[in-house]
mmCIF file of C-alpha atoms in Angstrom:
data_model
loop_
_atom_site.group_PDB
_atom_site.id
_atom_site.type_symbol
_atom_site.label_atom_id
_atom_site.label_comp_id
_atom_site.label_asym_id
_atom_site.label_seq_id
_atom_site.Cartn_x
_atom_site.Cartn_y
_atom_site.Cartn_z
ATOM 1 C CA UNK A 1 93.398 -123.474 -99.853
ATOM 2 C CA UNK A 2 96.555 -124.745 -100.432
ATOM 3 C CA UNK A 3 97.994 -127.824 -98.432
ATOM 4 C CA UNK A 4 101.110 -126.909 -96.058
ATOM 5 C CA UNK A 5 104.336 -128.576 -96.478
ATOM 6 C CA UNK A 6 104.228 -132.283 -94.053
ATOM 7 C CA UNK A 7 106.719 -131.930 -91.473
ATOM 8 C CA UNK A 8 108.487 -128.813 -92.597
ATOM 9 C CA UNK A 9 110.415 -126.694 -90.473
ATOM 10 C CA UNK A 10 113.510 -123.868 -90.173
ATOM 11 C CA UNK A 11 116.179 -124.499 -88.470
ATOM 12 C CA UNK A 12 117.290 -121.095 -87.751
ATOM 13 C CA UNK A 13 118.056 -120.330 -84.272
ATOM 14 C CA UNK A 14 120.139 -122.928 -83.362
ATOM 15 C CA UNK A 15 123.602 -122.601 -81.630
ATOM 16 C CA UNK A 16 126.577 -123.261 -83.675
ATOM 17 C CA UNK A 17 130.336 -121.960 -84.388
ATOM 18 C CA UNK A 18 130.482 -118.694 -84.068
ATOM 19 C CA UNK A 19 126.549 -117.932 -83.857
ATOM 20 C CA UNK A 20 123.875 -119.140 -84.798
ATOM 21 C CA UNK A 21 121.377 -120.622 -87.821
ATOM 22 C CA UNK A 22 120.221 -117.964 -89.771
ATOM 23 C CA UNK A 23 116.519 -117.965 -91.051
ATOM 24 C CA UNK A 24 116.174 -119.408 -94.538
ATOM 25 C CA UNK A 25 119.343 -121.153 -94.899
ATOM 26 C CA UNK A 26 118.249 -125.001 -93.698
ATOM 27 C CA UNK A 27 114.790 -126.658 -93.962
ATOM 28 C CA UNK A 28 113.983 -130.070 -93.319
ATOM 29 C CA UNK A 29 110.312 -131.709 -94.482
ATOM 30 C CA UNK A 30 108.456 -134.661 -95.858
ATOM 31 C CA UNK A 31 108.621 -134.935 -99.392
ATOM 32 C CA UNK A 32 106.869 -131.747 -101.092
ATOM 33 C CA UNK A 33 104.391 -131.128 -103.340
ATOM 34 C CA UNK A 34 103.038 -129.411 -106.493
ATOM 35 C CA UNK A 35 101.275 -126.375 -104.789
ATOM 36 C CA UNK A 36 101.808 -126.740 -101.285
ATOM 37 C CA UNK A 37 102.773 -123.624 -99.061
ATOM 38 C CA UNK A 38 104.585 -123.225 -96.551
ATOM 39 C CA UNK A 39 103.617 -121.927 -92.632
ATOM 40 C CA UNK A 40 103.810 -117.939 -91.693
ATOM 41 C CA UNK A 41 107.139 -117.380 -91.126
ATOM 42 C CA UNK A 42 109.022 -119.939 -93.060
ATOM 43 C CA UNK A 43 110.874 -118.880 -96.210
ATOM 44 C CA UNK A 44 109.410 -120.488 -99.397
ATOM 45 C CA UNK A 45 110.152 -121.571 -102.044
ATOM 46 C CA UNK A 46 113.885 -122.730 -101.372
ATOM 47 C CA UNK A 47 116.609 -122.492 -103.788
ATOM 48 C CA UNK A 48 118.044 -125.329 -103.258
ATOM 49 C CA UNK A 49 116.499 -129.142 -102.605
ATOM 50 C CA UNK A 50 118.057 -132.455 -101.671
ATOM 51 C CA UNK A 51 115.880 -134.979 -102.264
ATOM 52 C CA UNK A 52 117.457 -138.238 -100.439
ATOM 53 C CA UNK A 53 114.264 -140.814 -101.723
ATOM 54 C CA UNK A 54 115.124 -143.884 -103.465
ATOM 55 C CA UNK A 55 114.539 -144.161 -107.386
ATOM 56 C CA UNK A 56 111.061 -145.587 -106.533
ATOM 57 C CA UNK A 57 109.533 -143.062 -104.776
ATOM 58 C CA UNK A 58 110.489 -140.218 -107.347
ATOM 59 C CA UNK A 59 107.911 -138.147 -109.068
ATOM 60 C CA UNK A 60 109.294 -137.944 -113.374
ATOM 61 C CA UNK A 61 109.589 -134.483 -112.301
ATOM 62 C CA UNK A 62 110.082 -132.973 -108.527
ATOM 63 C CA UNK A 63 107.497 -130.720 -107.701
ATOM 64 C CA UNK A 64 109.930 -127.821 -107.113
ATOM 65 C CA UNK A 65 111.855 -128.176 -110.216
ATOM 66 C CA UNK A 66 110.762 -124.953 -111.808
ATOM 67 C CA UNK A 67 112.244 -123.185 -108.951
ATOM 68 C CA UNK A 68 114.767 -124.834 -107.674
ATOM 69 C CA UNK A 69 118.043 -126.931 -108.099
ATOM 70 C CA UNK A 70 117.912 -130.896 -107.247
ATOM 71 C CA UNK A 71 119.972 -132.823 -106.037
ATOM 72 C CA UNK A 72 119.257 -136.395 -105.558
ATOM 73 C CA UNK A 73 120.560 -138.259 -102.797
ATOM 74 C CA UNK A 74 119.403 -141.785 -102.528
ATOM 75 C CA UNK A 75 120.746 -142.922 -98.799
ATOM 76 C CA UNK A 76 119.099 -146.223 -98.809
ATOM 77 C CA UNK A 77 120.424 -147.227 -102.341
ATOM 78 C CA UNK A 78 123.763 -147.126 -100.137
ATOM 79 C CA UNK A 79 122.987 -149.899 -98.114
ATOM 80 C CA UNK A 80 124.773 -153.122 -99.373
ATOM 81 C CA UNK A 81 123.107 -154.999 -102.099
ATOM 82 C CA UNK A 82 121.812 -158.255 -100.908
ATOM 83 C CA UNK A 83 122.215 -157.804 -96.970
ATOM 84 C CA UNK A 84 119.715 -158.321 -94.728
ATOM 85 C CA UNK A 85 117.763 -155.064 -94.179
ATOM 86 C CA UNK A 86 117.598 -154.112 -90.685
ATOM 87 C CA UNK A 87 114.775 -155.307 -88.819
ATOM 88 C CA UNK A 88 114.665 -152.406 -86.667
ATOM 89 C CA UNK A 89 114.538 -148.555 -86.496
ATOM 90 C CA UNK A 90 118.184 -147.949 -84.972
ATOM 91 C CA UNK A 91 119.506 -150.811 -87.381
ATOM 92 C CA UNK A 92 118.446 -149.006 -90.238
ATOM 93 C CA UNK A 93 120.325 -145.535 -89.137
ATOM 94 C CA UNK A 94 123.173 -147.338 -88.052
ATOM 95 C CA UNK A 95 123.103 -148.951 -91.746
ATOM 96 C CA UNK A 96 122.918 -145.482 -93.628
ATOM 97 C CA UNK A 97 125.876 -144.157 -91.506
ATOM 98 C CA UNK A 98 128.113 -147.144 -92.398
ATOM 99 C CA UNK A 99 127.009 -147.651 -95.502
ATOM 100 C CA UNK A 100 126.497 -143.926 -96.637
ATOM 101 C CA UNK A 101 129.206 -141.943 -95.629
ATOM 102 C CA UNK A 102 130.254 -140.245 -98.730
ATOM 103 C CA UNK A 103 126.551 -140.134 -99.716
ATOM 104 C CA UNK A 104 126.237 -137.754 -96.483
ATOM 105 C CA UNK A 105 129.406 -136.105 -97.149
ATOM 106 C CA UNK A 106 127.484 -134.941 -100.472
ATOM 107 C CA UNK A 107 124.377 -134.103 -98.682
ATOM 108 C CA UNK A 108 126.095 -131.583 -96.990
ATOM 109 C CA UNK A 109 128.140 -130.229 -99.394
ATOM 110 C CA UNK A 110 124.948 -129.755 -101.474
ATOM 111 C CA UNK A 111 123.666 -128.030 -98.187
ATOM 112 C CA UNK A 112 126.877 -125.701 -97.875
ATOM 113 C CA UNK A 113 126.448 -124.629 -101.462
ATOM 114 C CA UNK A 114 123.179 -123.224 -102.048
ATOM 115 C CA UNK A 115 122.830 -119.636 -102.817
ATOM 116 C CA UNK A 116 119.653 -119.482 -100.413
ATOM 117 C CA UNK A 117 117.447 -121.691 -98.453
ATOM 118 C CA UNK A 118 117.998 -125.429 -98.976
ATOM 119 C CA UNK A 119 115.699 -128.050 -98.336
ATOM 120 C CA UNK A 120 116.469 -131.697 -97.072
ATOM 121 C CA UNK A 121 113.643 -134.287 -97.668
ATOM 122 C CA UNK A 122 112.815 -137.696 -98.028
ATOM 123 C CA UNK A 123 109.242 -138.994 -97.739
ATOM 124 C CA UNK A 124 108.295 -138.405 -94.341
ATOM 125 C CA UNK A 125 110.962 -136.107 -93.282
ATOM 126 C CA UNK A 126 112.204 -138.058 -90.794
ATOM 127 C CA UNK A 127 114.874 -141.295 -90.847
ATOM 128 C CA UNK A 128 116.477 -140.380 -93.836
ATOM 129 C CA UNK A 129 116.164 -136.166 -93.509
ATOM 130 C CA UNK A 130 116.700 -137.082 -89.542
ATOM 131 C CA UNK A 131 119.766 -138.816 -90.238
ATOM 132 C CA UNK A 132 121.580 -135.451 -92.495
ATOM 133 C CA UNK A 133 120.167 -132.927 -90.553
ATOM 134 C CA UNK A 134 121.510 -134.247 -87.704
ATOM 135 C CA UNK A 135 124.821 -134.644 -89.356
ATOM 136 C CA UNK A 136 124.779 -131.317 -90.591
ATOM 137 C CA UNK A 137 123.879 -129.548 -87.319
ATOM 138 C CA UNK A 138 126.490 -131.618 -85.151
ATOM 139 C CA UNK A 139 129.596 -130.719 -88.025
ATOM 140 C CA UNK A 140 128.219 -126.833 -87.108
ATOM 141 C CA UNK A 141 128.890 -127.291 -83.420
ATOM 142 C CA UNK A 142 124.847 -127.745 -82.455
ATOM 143 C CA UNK A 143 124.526 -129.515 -79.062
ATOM 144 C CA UNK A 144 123.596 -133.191 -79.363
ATOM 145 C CA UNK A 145 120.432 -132.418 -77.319
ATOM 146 C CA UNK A 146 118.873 -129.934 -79.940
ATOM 147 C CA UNK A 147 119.936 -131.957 -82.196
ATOM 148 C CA UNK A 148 117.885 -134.979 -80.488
ATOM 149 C CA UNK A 149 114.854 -132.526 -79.808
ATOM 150 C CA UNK A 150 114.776 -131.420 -83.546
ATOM 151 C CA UNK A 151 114.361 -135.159 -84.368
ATOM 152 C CA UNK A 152 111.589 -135.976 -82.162
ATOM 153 C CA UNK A 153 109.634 -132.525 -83.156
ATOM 154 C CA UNK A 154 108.456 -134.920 -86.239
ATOM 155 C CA UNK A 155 106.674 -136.661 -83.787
ATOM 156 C CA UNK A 156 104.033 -133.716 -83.892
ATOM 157 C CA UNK A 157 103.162 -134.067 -87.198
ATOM 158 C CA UNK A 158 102.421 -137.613 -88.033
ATOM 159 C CA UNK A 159 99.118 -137.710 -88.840
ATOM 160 C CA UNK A 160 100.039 -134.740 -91.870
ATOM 161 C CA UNK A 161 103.052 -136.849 -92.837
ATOM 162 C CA UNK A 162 101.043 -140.304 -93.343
ATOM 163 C CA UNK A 163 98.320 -138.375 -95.164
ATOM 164 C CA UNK A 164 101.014 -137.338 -97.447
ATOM 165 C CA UNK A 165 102.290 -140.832 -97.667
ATOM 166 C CA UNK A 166 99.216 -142.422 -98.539
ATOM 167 C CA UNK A 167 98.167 -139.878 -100.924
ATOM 168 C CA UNK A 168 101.769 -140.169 -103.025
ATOM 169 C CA UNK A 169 101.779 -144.402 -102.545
ATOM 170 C CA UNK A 170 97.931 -144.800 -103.655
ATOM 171 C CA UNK A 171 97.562 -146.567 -100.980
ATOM 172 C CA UNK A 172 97.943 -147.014 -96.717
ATOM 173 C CA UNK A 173 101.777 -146.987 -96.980
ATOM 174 C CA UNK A 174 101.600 -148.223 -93.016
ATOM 175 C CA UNK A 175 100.781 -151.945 -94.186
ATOM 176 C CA UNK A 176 103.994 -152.299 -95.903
ATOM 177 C CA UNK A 177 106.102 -151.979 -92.886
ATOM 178 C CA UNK A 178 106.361 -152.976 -89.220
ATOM 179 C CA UNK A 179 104.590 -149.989 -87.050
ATOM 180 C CA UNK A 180 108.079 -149.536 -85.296
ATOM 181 C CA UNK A 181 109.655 -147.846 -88.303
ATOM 182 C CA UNK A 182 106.828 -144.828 -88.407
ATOM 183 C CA UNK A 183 108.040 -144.145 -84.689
ATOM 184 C CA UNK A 184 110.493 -140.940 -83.988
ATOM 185 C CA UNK A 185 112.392 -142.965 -81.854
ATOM 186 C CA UNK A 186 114.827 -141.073 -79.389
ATOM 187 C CA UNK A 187 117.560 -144.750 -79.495
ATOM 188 C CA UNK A 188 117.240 -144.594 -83.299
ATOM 189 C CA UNK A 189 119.409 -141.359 -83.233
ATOM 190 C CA UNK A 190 121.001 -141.414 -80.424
ATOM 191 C CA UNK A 191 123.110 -144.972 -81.954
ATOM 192 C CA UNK A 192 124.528 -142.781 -84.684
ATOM 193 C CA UNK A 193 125.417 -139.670 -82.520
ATOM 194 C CA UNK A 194 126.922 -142.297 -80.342
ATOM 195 C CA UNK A 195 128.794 -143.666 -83.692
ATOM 196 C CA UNK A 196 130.054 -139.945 -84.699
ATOM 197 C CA UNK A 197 130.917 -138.928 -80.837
ATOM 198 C CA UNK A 198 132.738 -141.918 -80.225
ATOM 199 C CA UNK A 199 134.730 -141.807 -83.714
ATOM 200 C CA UNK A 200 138.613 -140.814 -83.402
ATOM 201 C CA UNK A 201 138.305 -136.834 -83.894
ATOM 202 C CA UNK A 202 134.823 -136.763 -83.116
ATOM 203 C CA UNK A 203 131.576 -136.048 -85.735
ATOM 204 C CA UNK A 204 134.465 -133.986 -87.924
ATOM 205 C CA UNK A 205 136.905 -137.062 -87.547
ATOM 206 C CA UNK A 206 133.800 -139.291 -88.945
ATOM 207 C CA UNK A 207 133.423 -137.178 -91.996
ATOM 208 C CA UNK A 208 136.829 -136.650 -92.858
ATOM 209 C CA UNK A 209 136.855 -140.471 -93.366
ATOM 210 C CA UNK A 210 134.173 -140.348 -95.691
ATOM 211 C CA UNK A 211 135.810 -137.619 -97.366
ATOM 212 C CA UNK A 212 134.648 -133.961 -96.536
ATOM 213 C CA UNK A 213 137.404 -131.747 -96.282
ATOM 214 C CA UNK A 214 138.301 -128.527 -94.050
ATOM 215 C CA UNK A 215 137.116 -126.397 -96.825
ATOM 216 C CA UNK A 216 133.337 -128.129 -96.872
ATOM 217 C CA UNK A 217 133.128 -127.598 -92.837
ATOM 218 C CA UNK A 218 134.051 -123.846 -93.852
ATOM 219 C CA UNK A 219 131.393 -123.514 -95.991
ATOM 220 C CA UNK A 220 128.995 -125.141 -94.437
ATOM 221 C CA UNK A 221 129.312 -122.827 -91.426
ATOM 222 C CA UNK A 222 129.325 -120.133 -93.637
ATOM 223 C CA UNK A 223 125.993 -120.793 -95.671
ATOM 224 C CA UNK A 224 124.157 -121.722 -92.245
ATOM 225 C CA UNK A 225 125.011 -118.537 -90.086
ATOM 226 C CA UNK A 226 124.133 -116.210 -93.653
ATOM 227 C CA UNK A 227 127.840 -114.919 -93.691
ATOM 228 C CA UNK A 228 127.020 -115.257 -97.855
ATOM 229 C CA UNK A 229 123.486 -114.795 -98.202
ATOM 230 C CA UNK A 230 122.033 -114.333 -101.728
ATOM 231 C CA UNK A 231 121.117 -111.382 -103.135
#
């Protein structure tokens, strides 16, 4: 029997602009693999795949390549060369959003362009992927707390996700760092939804700066409630 996708899950449902996620238009998961199905219910294979894991965690070849169009993302490789890295859980997301703004601004873009279900990933599905699909939910017009309880649903699934971790790394991937950062802590996103509330305009203000445009917010909206969906 095939292994199920770590952490994966559709958004569709949620309350945005003008409606409402449609099924099959935004996944989030832990990072895939060659093989692995999907729960009843979920669409699968998606069309569309961005892959936000840093150079060093890449497979020569991601697993859904045959199938799908990549787009690589590397949020951390945003984070200035030779700073400190945060010692902490909300440090690191508050890093990513000041360091990665246009990096996000492409994440969604990437999101607002695929011709049918698009899938956001990192490793475990969770900091990284937590961080965009939060972004990308909150630029729709989602309520902060569904965005917050989307989050913590990883929660649920962290024994699958560090099976999937260990198996990829060769080894237990939880020696390398401090037991805070496997946590789905609620602080951790809550500091960057504070950082995109509290920005002049709001989470649209925020990614104006860092360069999205009218025209991706459009499109975005329109690729999550299935206005466009693919033949």
């Amino acid at each position: 029997m095939a292994d199920l996708v770590p952490n994966l899950r559709d958004l569709h449902g949620v309350a945005i602009d003008g409606g409402s996620v449609a099924p099959g238009r935004l996944l989030r998961s832990a990072a895939p693999a060659v093989g692995d199905a999907a729960p009843i219910g979920v669409v699968w294979p998606p069309v569309s795949v961005i892959d936000l894991r840093s150079a060093s965690e890449i497979e020569p070849e991601h697993p859904l390549a045959d199938g799908a169009t990549i787009h690589r993302v590397p949020l951390l490789g945003a984070l200035r060369p030779g700073a400190a890295r945060p010692v902490d859980l909300p440090g690191l997301y508050l890093g990513v959003v000041e360091s990665a703004g246009p990096m996000l601004v492409d994440v969604v873009r990437a999101i607002s362009s695929a011709p049918g279900p698009a899938l956001v990933h990192c490793a475990a599905g969770k900091d990284r992927t937590g961080i965009s699909v939060a972004l990308t939910l909150m630029l729709a017009g989602a309520d902060t707390v569904v965005v917050v309880d989307d989050y913590l649903e990883t929660a649920k699934h962290r024994a699958a996700i560090d099976a999937r971790l260990s198996a990829t790394a060769g080894h237990d991937h939880r020696l390398t760092l401090p037991a805070s950062f496997f946590e789905t802590k609620p602080d951790a996103i809550g500091g960057v939804i504070e950082v995109w509330e509290g920005h002049t305009g709001g989470v649209r203000g925020w990614f104006g700066d860092a360069g999205g445009t009218d025209d991706d917010l459009e499109r975005l909206l329109g690729h999550l409630r299935g206005d466009t969906m693919s033949a």
